[in-house]
């Protein structure tokens, strides 16, 4: 029975790992409840294991911790043995008379693997409290429970994600700042190890007063109207922005579709893509002028992460989805050697920090860069479809390599880009651990209440909004976990530079 279950829920990678954990915990919850004994998954002992049976169950008498792993392999067995001493020490300090520590694997555990585990315990000189029984469980042990509770087992399998979400909501606390502090300590450790890459989105450039996507499109609408009607004297200049807003509203569909519309409209039959890129570049830098060199506190903090330390560089690469050259200007100011890569075949030297512009590159002074016309601009649907459908396009390979070889920190990204999510999904299939992190802005009840007041809407009770937001944030975290990404929350954009600085300090 367990083989059929595993084939249906245990996909490769992280998603399967979490589904397996949900399955085991809910099956144990049912099994132990039938014995009129408690089983919890959201107490303080969660950090020591995944489940806790205060009075044990079956033949396991006394306090029992359940720790769920992925599939049994030489690596996972060695890892489990390596960390066991410290976990047991903490567990025995927190739980009086701890009796059993059950390690559950998502595959069968052979006699040879059990021997390997014991050998590793001895090799690592793990001091296991003699009063604590360490037990390895595999699929054969779970099969006995699944067979005993067939009806409940089917119910669990049929509702695996909703149960996972319910468990996560029950576990989630209001002290998200403390949870973030734990994540920042982990990020600090990863940063020191030097296996670190940055993924940068529009939020980074907009922090330096560059136009966001919507403002950029509106600016192109204005150019389109100017091109079409201003020379004919048919329209007053003061009304151009009104017409641009109107056109924006009637084309309120996918932003990529709007970009495609504008591209065709601005080219007006011409096949010269250079004309369109020049117009985008002009709109991109129109509001900042010479202030492009000033950057922003967020850009300053990002550049500080890239400064080589005594033991070498800590950031291996930067993948940016922005067209502008603000980052490059800041890297130059800080005298950091870098290589701007915006087309296939460009290679950085070992001493240069590679900066990959995977959606194209539109520097303010394009004459400063060779072969800038070879950059693939992913602005409208055409460019996006070309990248999306070409699995071996250099930009896809660059992103996949970074996701595979580094711990990636994502800043200024909404994490809604379908191609990025697709690449994250591919990357997540090859590992059962989360190693990527994304900074996302947390919604607050006050922001929603204030917006309702401004728009004259009926105000919903704060406690109702808070309950909904708790579910929203937890669901967002669980969906990102499926992609191999841990969410690092913050509430105000101005807090982000300080948070990044804490990783470097």
Coordinates of C-alpha atoms in Angstrom, one line a residue:
X1 CA 0.0 0.0 0.0
X2 CA 2.8 2.4 0.9
X3 CA 4.4 2.2 -2.6
X4 CA 1.2 3.4 -4.3
X5 CA 1.0 6.3 -1.7
X6 CA 4.6 7.3 -2.2
X7 CA 4.3 7.3 -6.0
X8 CA 1.4 9.7 -5.7
X9 CA 2.8 12.2 -3.2
X10 CA 6.5 11.9 -3.2
X11 CA 7.5 13.9 -6.2
X12 CA 11.2 14.6 -6.6
X13 CA 12.7 17.5 -4.7
X14 CA 11.4 19.8 -2.0
X15 CA 7.6 19.5 -2.8
X16 CA 7.8 15.8 -2.3
X17 CA 9.7 16.2 0.9
X18 CA 7.0 18.4 2.4
X19 CA 4.2 16.2 1.2
X20 CA 5.9 13.2 2.8
X21 CA 6.2 15.1 6.1
X22 CA 2.6 16.1 6.1
X23 CA 1.5 12.5 5.3
X24 CA 3.6 11.0 8.2
X25 CA 2.5 13.6 10.8
X26 CA -1.2 13.2 10.0
X27 CA -1.0 9.5 9.9
X28 CA 0.7 9.4 13.3
X29 CA -1.8 11.9 14.6
X30 CA -4.6 9.5 13.7
X31 CA -2.8 6.4 15.0
X32 CA -1.9 7.9 18.3
X33 CA -5.3 9.5 18.8
X34 CA -6.8 6.0 18.6
X35 CA -4.8 5.2 21.7
X36 CA -6.2 8.3 23.5
X37 CA -2.7 9.8 23.7
X38 CA -1.6 13.3 22.6
X39 CA 0.6 14.0 19.6
X40 CA 1.6 17.6 18.8
X41 CA 3.4 19.2 15.8
X42 CA 3.4 22.8 17.0
X43 CA 5.0 22.9 20.4
X44 CA 8.4 24.2 21.4
X45 CA 9.9 20.8 20.6
X46 CA 9.2 21.4 16.9
X47 CA 12.8 22.7 16.6
X48 CA 14.1 19.4 17.9
X49 CA 11.9 17.2 15.6
X50 CA 8.7 17.3 13.6
X51 CA 6.3 15.7 16.1
X52 CA 6.1 14.9 19.8
X53 CA 4.2 12.2 21.6
X54 CA 4.3 13.1 25.3
X55 CA 3.3 9.7 26.5
X56 CA 4.6 7.7 23.6
X57 CA 2.6 5.2 21.6
X58 CA 2.6 1.5 20.8
X59 CA 5.7 -0.1 22.3
X60 CA 7.4 3.3 22.7
X61 CA 6.7 4.2 26.3
X62 CA 7.5 7.7 27.6
X63 CA 8.2 11.0 25.8
X64 CA 8.9 10.4 22.1
X65 CA 10.2 12.7 19.4
X66 CA 9.6 12.0 15.7
X67 CA 12.1 13.5 13.3
X68 CA 11.2 13.2 9.6
X69 CA 13.8 13.1 6.9
X70 CA 13.8 12.6 3.1
X71 CA 14.8 9.4 1.3
X72 CA 17.5 7.3 3.0
X73 CA 20.9 7.6 1.3
X74 CA 24.5 7.5 2.4
X75 CA 24.4 11.3 2.6
X76 CA 21.2 11.6 4.6
X77 CA 22.2 8.9 7.0
X78 CA 25.6 10.5 7.7
X79 CA 23.9 13.9 8.1
X80 CA 21.3 12.5 10.5
X81 CA 24.1 10.8 12.6
X82 CA 26.3 13.9 12.5
X83 CA 23.7 16.2 14.1
X84 CA 22.1 13.7 16.4
X85 CA 24.3 14.4 19.5
X86 CA 23.5 18.1 19.6
X87 CA 19.8 17.5 19.0
X88 CA 19.6 14.9 21.7
X89 CA 21.4 17.2 24.2
X90 CA 18.9 20.0 23.6
X91 CA 16.0 17.6 23.7
X92 CA 17.0 16.0 27.0
X93 CA 17.5 19.5 28.5
X94 CA 13.9 20.5 27.5
X95 CA 12.1 17.2 28.0
X96 CA 12.4 15.3 31.3
X97 CA 12.9 11.6 30.9
X98 CA 13.0 11.6 27.1
X99 CA 12.7 8.0 26.1
X100 CA 12.6 7.6 22.3
X101 CA 13.9 9.5 19.2
X102 CA 12.4 8.1 16.0
X103 CA 14.0 9.1 12.7
X104 CA 11.6 8.5 9.8
X105 CA 12.9 8.1 6.2
X106 CA 10.9 8.4 3.0
X107 CA 12.3 5.1 1.7
X108 CA 13.0 1.6 2.9
X109 CA 16.0 1.4 5.3
X110 CA 18.1 -1.7 4.6
X111 CA 20.1 -3.6 7.2
X112 CA 23.3 -2.3 5.5
X113 CA 22.0 1.3 5.9
X114 CA 21.2 0.7 9.6
X115 CA 24.8 -0.6 10.1
X116 CA 26.1 2.5 8.3
X117 CA 24.1 4.7 10.6
X118 CA 25.6 3.0 13.7
X119 CA 29.1 3.2 12.2
X120 CA 28.7 7.0 11.7
X121 CA 27.4 7.4 15.2
X122 CA 30.6 5.8 16.5
X123 CA 32.9 7.6 14.0
X124 CA 31.4 11.0 15.0
X125 CA 31.7 10.0 18.6
X126 CA 28.1 10.8 19.2
X127 CA 27.3 10.5 22.8
X128 CA 23.7 9.2 22.9
X129 CA 22.0 9.3 26.3
X130 CA 21.7 5.7 27.3
X131 CA 18.2 6.3 28.4
X132 CA 17.1 7.4 24.9
X133 CA 16.3 4.8 22.3
X134 CA 17.2 6.0 18.7
X135 CA 15.0 4.2 16.2
X136 CA 15.2 4.3 12.4
X137 CA 11.9 4.0 10.5
X138 CA 11.4 3.4 6.8
X139 CA 8.5 2.7 4.5
X140 CA 7.9 -0.8 5.9
X141 CA 7.1 0.7 9.3
X142 CA 4.8 3.3 7.7
X143 CA 3.1 0.6 5.6
X144 CA 1.9 -1.1 8.8
X145 CA 0.2 2.2 10.0
X146 CA -1.3 2.9 6.5
X147 CA -2.7 -0.6 6.3
X148 CA -4.2 -0.3 9.7
X149 CA -5.9 3.1 8.9
X150 CA -6.8 2.6 5.2
X151 CA -9.7 5.0 5.2
X152 CA -7.8 7.8 7.0
X153 CA -4.8 7.2 4.8
X154 CA -6.8 7.8 1.6
X155 CA -8.3 10.9 3.1
X156 CA -4.8 12.3 4.0
X157 CA -3.4 11.5 0.5
X158 CA -6.4 13.2 -1.2
X159 CA -6.0 16.4 0.8
X160 CA -2.3 16.5 1.2
X161 CA -1.7 20.2 0.4
X162 CA -4.7 21.5 2.4
X163 CA -3.5 19.5 5.4
X164 CA 0.0 20.8 5.0
X165 CA -1.4 24.4 4.9
X166 CA -3.5 23.7 8.0
X167 CA -0.5 22.4 9.9
X168 CA 1.6 25.4 8.8
X169 CA -1.1 27.8 10.0
X170 CA -1.3 26.1 13.3
X171 CA 2.5 26.3 13.7
X172 CA 2.8 29.9 12.6
X173 CA 3.2 32.5 15.2
X174 CA 2.8 36.3 15.3
X175 CA 6.4 36.7 16.2
X176 CA 7.6 36.7 12.6
X177 CA 10.4 39.1 13.4
X178 CA 12.1 36.5 15.7
X179 CA 11.7 33.9 12.9
X180 CA 13.3 36.4 10.5
X181 CA 16.2 36.9 12.9
X182 CA 16.9 33.2 12.8
X183 CA 16.8 33.3 9.0
X184 CA 19.2 36.2 8.9
X185 CA 21.7 34.3 11.0
X186 CA 21.5 31.5 8.5
X187 CA 22.0 34.0 5.7
X188 CA 25.0 35.5 7.5
X189 CA 26.6 32.0 7.7
X190 CA 25.9 31.3 4.0
X191 CA 27.4 34.7 3.1
X192 CA 30.5 34.0 5.0
X193 CA 30.9 30.7 3.1
X194 CA 31.1 32.6 -0.1
X195 CA 28.5 30.5 -2.0
X196 CA 26.2 33.4 -2.5
X197 CA 24.4 34.9 -5.5
X198 CA 22.1 37.9 -5.7
X199 CA 18.9 38.0 -7.9
X200 CA 17.8 41.7 -8.3
X201 CA 14.4 42.9 -9.5
X202 CA 12.6 46.2 -10.2
X203 CA 12.3 47.1 -6.5
X204 CA 16.1 47.7 -6.4
X205 CA 16.0 50.2 -9.3
X206 CA 12.8 51.9 -8.2
X207 CA 14.5 52.6 -4.8
X208 CA 16.8 55.0 -6.8
X209 CA 13.7 56.7 -8.4
X210 CA 13.8 54.7 -11.6
X211 CA 10.3 54.2 -13.0
X212 CA 8.5 51.0 -12.1
X213 CA 7.0 48.9 -14.8
X214 CA 3.6 50.7 -14.8
X215 CA 5.3 54.2 -14.9
X216 CA 7.5 53.1 -17.8
X217 CA 4.5 51.9 -19.8
X218 CA 2.6 55.1 -19.1
X219 CA 5.7 57.1 -20.3
X220 CA 5.7 55.1 -23.5
X221 CA 1.9 55.8 -24.0
X222 CA 2.7 59.5 -23.8
X223 CA 5.5 59.0 -26.5
X224 CA 3.0 57.1 -28.7
X225 CA 0.4 59.9 -28.5
X226 CA 3.0 62.6 -29.1
X227 CA 4.3 60.7 -32.2
X228 CA 0.9 60.3 -33.6
X229 CA -0.9 63.6 -33.0
X230 CA 1.3 66.4 -31.8
X231 CA 2.7 67.3 -35.2
X232 CA -0.8 67.6 -36.7
X233 CA -1.9 70.0 -34.0
X234 CA -4.9 67.9 -33.2
X235 CA -4.3 67.6 -29.5
X236 CA -3.4 70.0 -26.8
X237 CA -0.2 69.1 -24.9
X238 CA -2.0 69.3 -21.5
X239 CA -4.4 66.6 -22.5
X240 CA -1.7 64.0 -23.6
X241 CA -1.3 62.6 -20.1
X242 CA -5.1 62.3 -19.8
X243 CA -5.3 60.3 -23.0
X244 CA -2.3 58.2 -21.9
X245 CA -4.1 57.3 -18.7
X246 CA -7.2 56.4 -20.7
X247 CA -5.3 54.2 -23.1
X248 CA -3.6 52.5 -20.2
X249 CA -7.0 51.7 -18.6
X250 CA -8.6 50.3 -21.8
X251 CA -5.5 48.1 -22.2
X252 CA -5.6 47.0 -18.6
X253 CA -4.6 43.4 -19.3
X254 CA -1.3 41.6 -19.1
X255 CA 1.6 44.1 -18.9
X256 CA 3.5 42.0 -21.4
X257 CA 0.5 42.4 -23.8
X258 CA 0.5 46.1 -23.2
X259 CA 4.2 46.3 -23.9
X260 CA 3.6 44.4 -27.2
X261 CA 0.9 46.8 -28.1
X262 CA 3.2 49.8 -27.4
X263 CA 6.1 48.2 -29.3
X264 CA 3.9 47.8 -32.5
X265 CA 2.4 51.3 -32.0
X266 CA 5.7 53.1 -31.6
X267 CA 7.4 51.3 -34.4
X268 CA 4.4 52.0 -36.7
X269 CA 5.4 49.5 -39.3
X270 CA 9.2 50.0 -39.0
X271 CA 11.3 46.9 -38.4
X272 CA 14.0 48.9 -36.5
X273 CA 14.0 47.5 -33.0
X274 CA 16.8 50.1 -32.2
X275 CA 14.1 52.8 -32.5
X276 CA 12.0 51.1 -29.8
X277 CA 14.9 50.5 -27.4
X278 CA 16.0 54.1 -27.8
X279 CA 12.6 55.2 -26.7
X280 CA 12.6 52.9 -23.7
X281 CA 16.0 54.1 -22.7
X282 CA 14.9 57.7 -22.9
X283 CA 11.8 56.9 -20.7
X284 CA 13.9 54.9 -18.3
X285 CA 16.3 57.7 -17.4
X286 CA 14.1 60.7 -18.0
X287 CA 13.3 61.3 -14.3
X288 CA 16.8 60.9 -12.8
X289 CA 19.1 62.8 -15.1
X290 CA 22.6 63.1 -13.5
X291 CA 21.3 61.6 -10.3
X292 CA 21.9 58.1 -11.7
X293 CA 25.3 58.1 -9.9
X294 CA 23.7 58.8 -6.5
X295 CA 22.1 55.4 -6.2
X296 CA 20.0 54.7 -3.1
X297 CA 20.5 53.2 0.4
X298 CA 19.4 49.9 -0.9
X299 CA 21.9 49.9 -3.8
X300 CA 24.6 51.0 -1.4
X301 CA 23.8 48.0 0.9
X302 CA 23.8 45.6 -2.1
X303 CA 27.2 46.9 -3.3
X304 CA 28.6 46.5 0.2
X305 CA 27.7 42.8 0.0
X306 CA 29.8 42.6 -3.1
X307 CA 33.0 44.2 -1.6
X308 CA 35.7 41.5 -1.4
X309 CA 36.6 40.6 2.2
X310 CA 40.0 39.5 3.5
X311 CA 39.3 35.9 2.5
X312 CA 37.9 36.7 -0.9
X313 CA 34.6 37.7 -2.5
X314 CA 31.4 36.5 -0.8
X315 CA 29.1 37.1 -3.7
X316 CA 29.7 34.8 -6.7
X317 CA 27.4 36.5 -9.2
X318 CA 24.5 38.9 -9.7
X319 CA 21.5 38.1 -11.8
X320 CA 19.5 41.2 -12.5
X321 CA 16.1 41.6 -14.3
X322 CA 16.5 45.3 -14.6
X323 CA 17.5 47.1 -17.9
X324 CA 19.3 50.0 -16.3
X325 CA 23.0 50.4 -15.4
X326 CA 22.5 51.9 -11.9
X327 CA 24.2 48.9 -10.2
X328 CA 27.2 49.1 -12.5
X329 CA 27.6 52.8 -11.7
X330 CA 27.6 52.0 -8.0
X331 CA 30.1 49.1 -8.4
X332 CA 32.4 51.5 -10.3
X333 CA 32.2 54.1 -7.5
X334 CA 33.2 51.4 -5.0
X335 CA 36.0 50.3 -7.3
X336 CA 34.7 46.7 -7.6
X337 CA 35.9 44.8 -10.6
X338 CA 32.9 43.5 -12.5
X339 CA 31.8 42.2 -15.9
X340 CA 28.5 43.3 -17.4
X341 CA 27.1 40.3 -19.3
X342 CA 24.1 40.9 -21.5
X343 CA 24.7 38.5 -24.4
X344 CA 25.9 35.0 -25.1
X345 CA 29.6 34.3 -25.2
X346 CA 30.7 37.1 -22.9
X347 CA 33.0 35.6 -20.1
X348 CA 34.2 37.3 -17.0
X349 CA 37.7 36.8 -15.6
X350 CA 38.1 35.1 -12.2
X351 CA 38.7 38.5 -10.6
X352 CA 35.6 40.0 -12.0
X353 CA 32.1 39.9 -10.5
X354 CA 29.7 38.8 -13.2
X355 CA 26.5 40.9 -13.5
X356 CA 24.1 39.1 -15.8
X357 CA 21.3 41.2 -17.4
X358 CA 19.0 38.3 -18.3
X359 CA 16.1 40.6 -19.5
X360 CA 18.3 42.9 -21.6
X361 CA 20.6 45.9 -20.9
X362 CA 19.9 49.5 -21.7
X363 CA 22.7 51.6 -20.3
X364 CA 22.4 55.4 -20.2
X365 CA 25.6 55.7 -22.2
X366 CA 25.4 52.7 -24.6
X367 CA 28.6 53.7 -26.4
X368 CA 30.5 52.7 -23.3
X369 CA 29.6 49.0 -23.9
X370 CA 30.6 46.9 -26.9
X371 CA 28.0 44.9 -28.9
X372 CA 25.1 46.3 -26.9
X373 CA 22.9 45.6 -29.9
X374 CA 23.3 41.8 -29.2
X375 CA 21.4 42.1 -25.9
X376 CA 18.1 40.2 -25.9
X377 CA 15.5 42.7 -24.6
X378 CA 12.7 40.9 -22.7
X379 CA 10.2 43.7 -22.7
X380 CA 7.1 42.6 -24.5
X381 CA 5.5 39.3 -25.2
X382 CA 7.7 38.4 -28.2
X383 CA 10.9 38.6 -26.2
X384 CA 9.4 36.9 -23.2
X385 CA 8.0 34.0 -25.3
X386 CA 11.4 33.6 -27.1
X387 CA 13.2 33.2 -23.7
X388 CA 10.4 31.0 -22.2
X389 CA 10.3 28.5 -25.0
X390 CA 14.0 28.3 -25.6
X391 CA 15.2 26.0 -22.8
X392 CA 18.9 26.4 -23.7
X393 CA 18.9 30.1 -24.1
X394 CA 22.0 31.5 -22.3
X395 CA 19.8 33.5 -19.8
X396 CA 17.9 30.4 -18.7
X397 CA 21.2 28.5 -18.3
X398 CA 22.8 31.3 -16.3
X399 CA 19.8 31.4 -13.9
X400 CA 19.7 27.6 -13.5
X401 CA 23.4 27.4 -12.8
X402 CA 23.2 30.1 -10.1
X403 CA 20.2 28.3 -8.5
X404 CA 22.1 25.0 -8.6
X405 CA 25.5 26.2 -7.5
X406 CA 24.7 28.9 -5.0
X407 CA 22.4 30.0 -2.3
X408 CA 20.5 32.8 -4.0
X409 CA 19.1 35.9 -2.2
X410 CA 16.3 37.6 -4.1
X411 CA 15.8 41.3 -3.6
X412 CA 13.3 43.6 -5.1
X413 CA 11.4 40.8 -6.9
X414 CA 7.7 40.1 -6.6
X415 CA 8.4 36.4 -7.3
X416 CA 5.5 36.3 -9.8
X417 CA 7.5 36.1 -13.0
X418 CA 6.4 32.8 -14.6
X419 CA 9.8 32.0 -16.1
X420 CA 11.6 32.6 -12.9
X421 CA 9.1 30.4 -11.1
X422 CA 9.5 27.7 -13.8
X423 CA 13.3 27.7 -13.3
X424 CA 13.0 27.6 -9.5
X425 CA 10.6 24.6 -9.9
X426 CA 13.2 22.8 -12.1
X427 CA 15.9 23.6 -9.6
X428 CA 13.8 22.4 -6.6
X429 CA 13.3 19.0 -8.1
X430 CA 17.0 18.1 -7.6
X431 CA 17.2 18.8 -3.8
X432 CA 15.2 18.2 -0.7
X433 CA 16.5 21.2 1.2
X434 CA 15.7 24.9 0.9
X435 CA 18.7 27.0 0.0
X436 CA 17.3 30.2 -1.6
X437 CA 15.7 33.2 0.1
X438 CA 13.5 36.0 -1.1
X439 CA 12.8 39.3 0.7
X440 CA 9.0 40.0 0.4
X441 CA 7.1 42.9 1.9
X442 CA 4.6 41.8 4.5
X443 CA 1.0 43.1 4.3
X444 CA -0.3 44.7 7.5
X445 CA -3.8 45.2 8.8
X446 CA -3.2 48.9 9.2
X447 CA -2.3 49.4 5.5
X448 CA -5.5 47.7 4.4
X449 CA -7.6 49.6 6.9
X450 CA -6.1 52.9 5.9
X451 CA -6.7 52.1 2.2
X452 CA -10.3 51.3 2.9
X453 CA -10.8 54.6 4.8
X454 CA -9.2 56.5 1.9
X455 CA -11.5 54.9 -0.7
X456 CA -14.6 55.2 1.5
X457 CA -15.1 51.5 1.7
X458 CA -16.9 49.6 4.5
X459 CA -14.2 49.0 7.1
X460 CA -13.8 45.3 8.1
X461 CA -12.9 44.5 11.6
X462 CA -9.2 44.4 12.3
X463 CA -9.3 40.9 13.8
X464 CA -10.9 39.6 10.7
X465 CA -8.2 41.2 8.5
X466 CA -5.5 39.9 10.8
X467 CA -6.8 36.3 10.6
X468 CA -7.0 36.5 6.8
X469 CA -3.4 38.0 6.6
X470 CA -2.1 35.2 8.8
X471 CA -3.5 32.7 6.3
X472 CA -2.3 34.7 3.3
X473 CA 1.3 34.9 4.6
X474 CA 1.4 31.2 5.6
X475 CA 0.0 30.2 2.2
X476 CA 2.6 32.4 0.4
X477 CA 5.4 30.8 2.5
X478 CA 4.2 27.3 1.7
X479 CA 3.9 28.0 -2.1
X480 CA 7.4 29.5 -2.1
X481 CA 8.8 26.4 -0.2
X482 CA 7.5 24.3 -3.1
X483 CA 9.9 26.3 -5.3
X484 CA 12.8 25.9 -2.9
X485 CA 12.6 29.5 -1.5
X486 CA 12.3 30.6 2.1
X487 CA 10.5 34.0 2.5
X488 CA 12.2 36.7 4.6
X489 CA 9.5 39.2 5.5
X490 CA 9.8 42.9 6.1
X491 CA 7.2 45.6 6.4
X492 CA 8.7 48.8 5.1
X493 CA 11.0 49.3 2.1
X494 CA 13.2 51.7 4.1
X495 CA 14.0 48.8 6.5
X496 CA 15.6 46.6 3.8
X497 CA 19.1 48.3 3.6
X498 CA 19.6 47.8 7.4
X499 CA 18.5 44.2 7.2
X500 CA 21.0 43.5 4.4
X501 CA 23.8 45.3 6.3
X502 CA 23.2 42.9 9.2
X503 CA 24.0 40.0 7.0
X504 CA 27.4 41.5 6.1
X505 CA 28.4 42.7 9.6

